Amino acid sequence: MCDESRPGPVDFHCHLDLYQNMEAEYTRCEAARCLTLAVTTTPKAFARNAEMARTRRFVHAALGMHPQLVAQRASELSQFEELAPSTRYIGEVGLDAGRRFYPSFERQKLVFERVMALCARLGEKVISIHSVRTAKQVLDVIEKTGAHRTCVPVLHWFNASGAEIRRALELGCYFSVNEQMLLTPRGRNLLETIPIERLLTETDAPFQSDKAPGDVHGAIRLIAKEHNLDDSAVEARIRRTATELLAE
């Protein structure tokens, strides 16, 4: 488990390898003791991230197959399957039915089902999951494959109805949230519905252009306000949850 003598923030979904100086971002998160899940978008990107994370205590690299890249990178699925036994951390994976990526949606479903079935068989995976306009379909795959029984699904930026949020809770999912999503009506509804022990903070940096990896202070404030708690109490609760999930 990580040393909590000087706890830092939690960024449970960011893309350190998409920064021009990837190594500097890994070093900065480590120096800040930021518990970080550095997701990747393709299996080919994983090796360099894994090497960066290998010598760091607080930053963990995840093996990904991003749904937005399935049309171009589905051929890397076999590489994903070869690498999956070597890591506890999976992400970013999932489904995207946005207009731009809908043409590949059927292929995305095939890939995501294989990924989640593999994770279910291997067990003990922490999985960061993308679900643009696909909350129901993502939950269907989690339930169909049984991944929720042997792994920890973490729904990243989960924009869903109240019924879908409650279903995800029943399946044992966790939720990584950021300031931008929490300022929307659905984000506020999510905060009203989810118990604080199922929440994690994220930035999705660099896709939130105003947020650096680890800059989760705005999300913390919004969570604290909803739960009528001090910021420090929310930070400590989320740090404890992340430490438990990321522990080898």
Tab-separated table of C-alpha atoms in Angstrom:
chain	number	residue	atom	x	y	z
A	1	MET	CA	0.000	0.000	0.000
A	2	CYS	CA	1.126	3.564	-0.626
A	3	ASP	CA	2.757	5.683	2.061
A	4	GLU	CA	0.078	8.037	3.390
A	5	SER	CA	2.385	10.150	5.585
A	6	ARG	CA	2.019	13.041	3.153
A	7	PRO	CA	-1.077	12.275	1.073
A	8	GLY	CA	-1.626	13.912	-2.278
A	9	PRO	CA	-4.584	14.092	-4.676
A	10	VAL	CA	-6.185	11.272	-6.659
A	11	ASP	CA	-6.364	11.362	-10.461
A	12	PHE	CA	-7.976	8.084	-11.423
A	13	HIS	CA	-8.132	8.766	-15.168
A	14	CYS	CA	-5.640	10.847	-17.120
A	15	HIS	CA	-3.476	10.466	-20.230
A	16	LEU	CA	0.109	11.232	-19.237
A	17	ASP	CA	1.455	9.809	-22.502
A	18	LEU	CA	-0.427	12.405	-24.544
A	19	TYR	CA	1.731	15.211	-23.153
A	20	GLN	CA	4.724	16.392	-25.153
A	21	ASN	CA	7.021	15.550	-22.238
A	22	MET	CA	5.505	12.366	-20.896
A	23	GLU	CA	8.346	11.610	-18.497
A	24	ALA	CA	8.041	15.045	-16.908
A	25	GLU	CA	4.350	14.416	-16.206
A	26	TYR	CA	5.085	11.052	-14.614
A	27	THR	CA	7.768	12.715	-12.490
A	28	ARG	CA	5.493	15.597	-11.500
A	29	CYS	CA	2.640	13.291	-10.414
A	30	GLU	CA	5.068	11.150	-8.430
A	31	ALA	CA	6.600	14.177	-6.694
A	32	ALA	CA	3.096	15.385	-5.754
A	33	ARG	CA	2.267	11.907	-4.388
A	34	CYS	CA	-0.732	11.973	-6.691
A	35	LEU	CA	-2.330	8.542	-6.848
A	36	THR	CA	-2.627	8.369	-10.603
A	37	LEU	CA	-4.133	5.902	-13.054
A	38	ALA	CA	-2.383	6.718	-16.319
A	39	VAL	CA	-4.656	5.210	-18.950
A	40	THR	CA	-3.525	4.395	-22.472
A	41	THR	CA	-5.434	4.345	-25.744
A	42	THR	CA	-3.748	1.428	-27.550
A	43	PRO	CA	-1.863	-1.718	-26.533
A	44	LYS	CA	1.213	-0.444	-28.376
A	45	ALA	CA	1.337	2.558	-26.044
A	46	PHE	CA	1.333	0.439	-22.916
A	47	ALA	CA	4.967	-0.724	-22.831
A	48	ARG	CA	6.455	2.759	-22.509
A	49	ASN	CA	3.888	3.759	-19.888
A	50	ALA	CA	4.512	0.572	-17.925
A	51	GLU	CA	8.227	1.274	-17.948
A	52	MET	CA	7.632	4.821	-16.697
A	53	ALA	CA	5.398	3.545	-13.901
A	54	ARG	CA	7.685	0.668	-12.908
A	55	THR	CA	10.010	2.857	-10.810
A	56	ARG	CA	7.241	5.006	-9.335
A	57	ARG	CA	5.112	4.298	-6.273
A	58	PHE	CA	2.115	6.524	-6.903
A	59	VAL	CA	1.597	6.360	-10.677
A	60	HIS	CA	0.105	3.228	-12.242
A	61	ALA	CA	-0.097	2.546	-15.984
A	62	ALA	CA	-3.213	0.939	-17.450
A	63	LEU	CA	-3.511	-1.158	-20.601
A	64	GLY	CA	-6.023	0.348	-22.992
A	65	MET	CA	-7.999	-0.188	-26.173
A	66	HIS	CA	-9.894	3.064	-26.638
A	67	PRO	CA	-13.249	2.690	-28.413
A	68	GLN	CA	-12.600	5.780	-30.523
A	69	LEU	CA	-9.574	4.030	-32.027
A	70	VAL	CA	-11.095	0.599	-32.602
A	71	ALA	CA	-11.721	1.288	-36.292
A	72	GLN	CA	-7.977	1.813	-36.842
A	73	ARG	CA	-6.500	-0.394	-34.102
A	74	ALA	CA	-8.734	-3.464	-33.745
A	75	SER	CA	-5.824	-5.527	-35.057
A	76	GLU	CA	-4.015	-4.786	-31.769
A	77	LEU	CA	-6.598	-6.771	-29.779
A	78	SER	CA	-4.377	-9.853	-29.837
A	79	GLN	CA	-1.565	-7.751	-28.351
A	80	PHE	CA	-3.969	-6.524	-25.667
A	81	GLU	CA	-4.834	-10.122	-24.812
A	82	GLU	CA	-1.157	-11.037	-24.539
A	83	LEU	CA	-0.405	-8.104	-22.229
A	84	ALA	CA	-3.473	-8.268	-19.993
A	85	PRO	CA	-2.135	-10.943	-17.607
A	86	SER	CA	0.866	-8.714	-16.829
A	87	THR	CA	-1.091	-5.818	-15.273
A	88	ARG	CA	-3.898	-5.226	-12.759
A	89	TYR	CA	-4.875	-1.967	-14.450
A	90	ILE	CA	-7.021	-1.807	-17.591
A	91	GLY	CA	-8.130	1.362	-19.380
A	92	GLU	CA	-9.229	3.140	-21.299
A	93	VAL	CA	-11.729	0.682	-22.737
A	94	GLY	CA	-15.452	0.904	-23.441
A	95	LEU	CA	-17.976	2.098	-26.003
A	96	ASP	CA	-18.602	5.368	-27.857
A	97	ALA	CA	-21.802	5.964	-29.841
A	98	GLY	CA	-21.064	9.603	-30.598
A	99	ARG	CA	-21.751	10.662	-34.180
A	100	ARG	CA	-18.102	10.627	-35.190
A	101	PHE	CA	-17.456	7.091	-33.922
A	102	TYR	CA	-20.815	5.416	-34.460
A	103	PRO	CA	-19.747	3.806	-37.769
A	104	SER	CA	-17.424	1.520	-35.777
A	105	PHE	CA	-19.951	0.781	-33.031
A	106	GLU	CA	-20.602	-2.870	-33.886
A	107	ARG	CA	-16.872	-3.558	-33.955
A	108	GLN	CA	-16.468	-1.640	-30.695
A	109	LYS	CA	-19.025	-3.935	-29.040
A	110	LEU	CA	-17.181	-7.056	-30.192
A	111	VAL	CA	-13.858	-5.711	-28.921
A	112	PHE	CA	-15.272	-4.497	-25.588
A	113	GLU	CA	-17.006	-7.812	-24.922
A	114	ARG	CA	-13.755	-9.692	-25.565
A	115	VAL	CA	-11.830	-7.318	-23.321
A	116	MET	CA	-14.321	-7.604	-20.469
A	117	ALA	CA	-14.664	-11.377	-20.811
A	118	LEU	CA	-10.874	-11.673	-20.612
A	119	CYS	CA	-10.758	-9.450	-17.537
A	120	ALA	CA	-13.506	-11.513	-15.929
A	121	ARG	CA	-11.520	-14.711	-16.517
A	122	LEU	CA	-8.239	-13.270	-15.270
A	123	GLY	CA	-9.830	-11.505	-12.292
A	124	GLU	CA	-8.506	-8.799	-9.951
A	125	LYS	CA	-8.483	-6.080	-12.622
A	126	VAL	CA	-9.278	-2.407	-12.016
A	127	ILE	CA	-10.954	-1.265	-15.254
A	128	SER	CA	-11.461	2.373	-16.315
A	129	ILE	CA	-14.431	2.431	-18.712
A	130	HIS	CA	-15.533	4.975	-21.347
A	131	SER	CA	-19.284	5.154	-22.072
A	132	VAL	CA	-20.276	8.027	-24.384
A	133	ARG	CA	-24.008	7.680	-25.126
A	134	THR	CA	-23.726	4.011	-24.177
A	135	ALA	CA	-24.425	3.734	-20.442
A	136	LYS	CA	-26.935	0.899	-20.861
A	137	GLN	CA	-24.799	-1.015	-23.358
A	138	VAL	CA	-21.698	-0.746	-21.169
A	139	LEU	CA	-23.590	-2.013	-18.129
A	140	ASP	CA	-25.052	-4.824	-20.247
A	141	VAL	CA	-21.522	-5.955	-21.200
A	142	ILE	CA	-20.271	-5.739	-17.613
A	143	GLU	CA	-23.188	-7.896	-16.464
A	144	LYS	CA	-23.079	-10.323	-19.414
A	145	THR	CA	-19.363	-11.055	-19.001
A	146	GLY	CA	-19.484	-11.174	-15.196
A	147	ALA	CA	-16.578	-8.741	-14.960
A	148	HIS	CA	-18.216	-7.081	-11.945
A	149	ARG	CA	-17.887	-10.319	-9.987
A	150	THR	CA	-14.109	-10.697	-10.335
A	151	CYS	CA	-12.925	-7.146	-11.165
A	152	VAL	CA	-13.607	-3.528	-10.223
A	153	PRO	CA	-15.313	-1.546	-13.000
A	154	VAL	CA	-14.683	2.200	-12.676
A	155	LEU	CA	-17.034	4.240	-14.848
A	156	HIS	CA	-15.160	7.255	-16.179
A	157	TRP	CA	-17.202	10.444	-16.837
A	158	PHE	CA	-20.436	8.424	-16.563
A	159	ASN	CA	-23.206	10.535	-18.100
A	160	ALA	CA	-26.299	8.482	-17.347
A	161	SER	CA	-29.857	8.483	-16.102
A	162	GLY	CA	-30.756	7.918	-12.482
A	163	ALA	CA	-31.888	4.364	-13.239
A	164	GLU	CA	-28.583	3.592	-14.971
A	165	ILE	CA	-26.603	5.018	-12.060
A	166	ARG	CA	-28.545	2.851	-9.623
A	167	ARG	CA	-27.979	-0.208	-11.817
A	168	ALA	CA	-24.248	0.530	-11.909
A	169	LEU	CA	-24.200	0.772	-8.120
A	170	GLU	CA	-25.949	-2.592	-7.854
A	171	LEU	CA	-23.234	-4.070	-10.097
A	172	GLY	CA	-20.571	-2.776	-7.697
A	173	CYS	CA	-19.167	-0.108	-10.002
A	174	TYR	CA	-17.120	2.862	-8.868
A	175	PHE	CA	-17.232	6.272	-10.572
A	176	SER	CA	-14.391	8.637	-11.479
A	177	VAL	CA	-15.648	12.212	-11.704
A	178	ASN	CA	-14.234	15.571	-12.727
A	179	GLU	CA	-15.216	19.185	-12.190
A	180	GLN	CA	-16.566	19.736	-15.706
A	181	MET	CA	-19.045	16.856	-15.532
A	182	LEU	CA	-20.139	17.703	-11.994
A	183	LEU	CA	-21.265	21.165	-13.117
A	184	THR	CA	-23.925	19.631	-15.397
A	185	PRO	CA	-27.428	18.561	-14.270
A	186	ARG	CA	-26.603	14.888	-14.789
A	187	GLY	CA	-23.349	15.308	-12.914
A	188	ARG	CA	-25.193	16.821	-9.970
A	189	ASN	CA	-27.702	13.972	-10.093
A	190	LEU	CA	-24.835	11.510	-10.001
A	191	LEU	CA	-23.443	13.170	-6.875
A	192	GLU	CA	-26.868	13.025	-5.222
A	193	THR	CA	-27.155	9.294	-5.959
A	194	ILE	CA	-23.700	7.830	-5.384
A	195	PRO	CA	-22.332	7.229	-1.875
A	196	ILE	CA	-19.009	8.942	-1.315
A	197	GLU	CA	-17.187	5.634	-0.819
A	198	ARG	CA	-17.819	4.801	-4.507
A	199	LEU	CA	-16.381	8.099	-5.801
A	200	LEU	CA	-12.935	8.792	-7.225
A	201	THR	CA	-11.605	12.001	-8.722
A	202	GLU	CA	-10.105	12.360	-12.196
A	203	THR	CA	-9.051	15.054	-14.659
A	204	ASP	CA	-9.103	13.208	-18.015
A	205	ALA	CA	-6.189	15.517	-18.766
A	206	PRO	CA	-5.259	16.746	-21.303
A	207	PHE	CA	-8.859	16.578	-22.594
A	208	GLN	CA	-9.920	19.111	-19.970
A	209	SER	CA	-7.545	21.737	-21.304
A	210	ASP	CA	-7.667	23.862	-18.136
A	211	LYS	CA	-6.684	20.959	-15.872
A	212	ALA	CA	-3.243	19.495	-15.321
A	213	PRO	CA	-2.949	15.893	-14.096
A	214	GLY	CA	-3.825	15.871	-10.402
A	215	ASP	CA	-5.757	19.157	-10.463
A	216	VAL	CA	-8.902	17.806	-8.838
A	217	HIS	CA	-9.537	20.621	-6.357
A	218	GLY	CA	-12.697	21.808	-8.142
A	219	ALA	CA	-14.188	18.317	-8.122
A	220	ILE	CA	-13.340	17.933	-4.427
A	221	ARG	CA	-15.130	21.192	-3.596
A	222	LEU	CA	-18.282	20.126	-5.444
A	223	ILE	CA	-18.330	16.696	-3.790
A	224	ALA	CA	-17.772	18.259	-0.364
A	225	LYS	CA	-20.604	20.717	-0.911
A	226	GLU	CA	-23.022	17.954	-1.934
A	227	HIS	CA	-22.146	15.760	1.053
A	228	ASN	CA	-21.870	18.656	3.537
A	229	LEU	CA	-18.289	17.752	4.402
A	230	ASP	CA	-14.987	19.584	4.631
A	231	ASP	CA	-12.758	19.388	1.566
A	232	SER	CA	-10.114	17.626	3.647
A	233	ALA	CA	-12.559	14.893	4.695
A	234	VAL	CA	-13.527	14.261	1.066
A	235	GLU	CA	-9.880	14.184	-0.016
A	236	ALA	CA	-9.079	11.654	2.706
A	237	ARG	CA	-12.054	9.417	1.849
A	238	ILE	CA	-11.218	9.398	-1.876
A	239	ARG	CA	-7.543	8.797	-1.160
A	240	ARG	CA	-8.459	5.816	0.990
A	241	THR	CA	-10.706	4.372	-1.715
A	242	ALA	CA	-8.042	4.817	-4.395
A	243	THR	CA	-5.336	3.316	-2.183
A	244	GLU	CA	-7.485	0.236	-1.606
A	245	LEU	CA	-8.237	-0.198	-5.313
A	246	LEU	CA	-4.694	0.384	-6.546
A	247	ALA	CA	-2.929	-1.764	-3.948
A	248	GLU	CA	-1.116	-4.721	-5.512
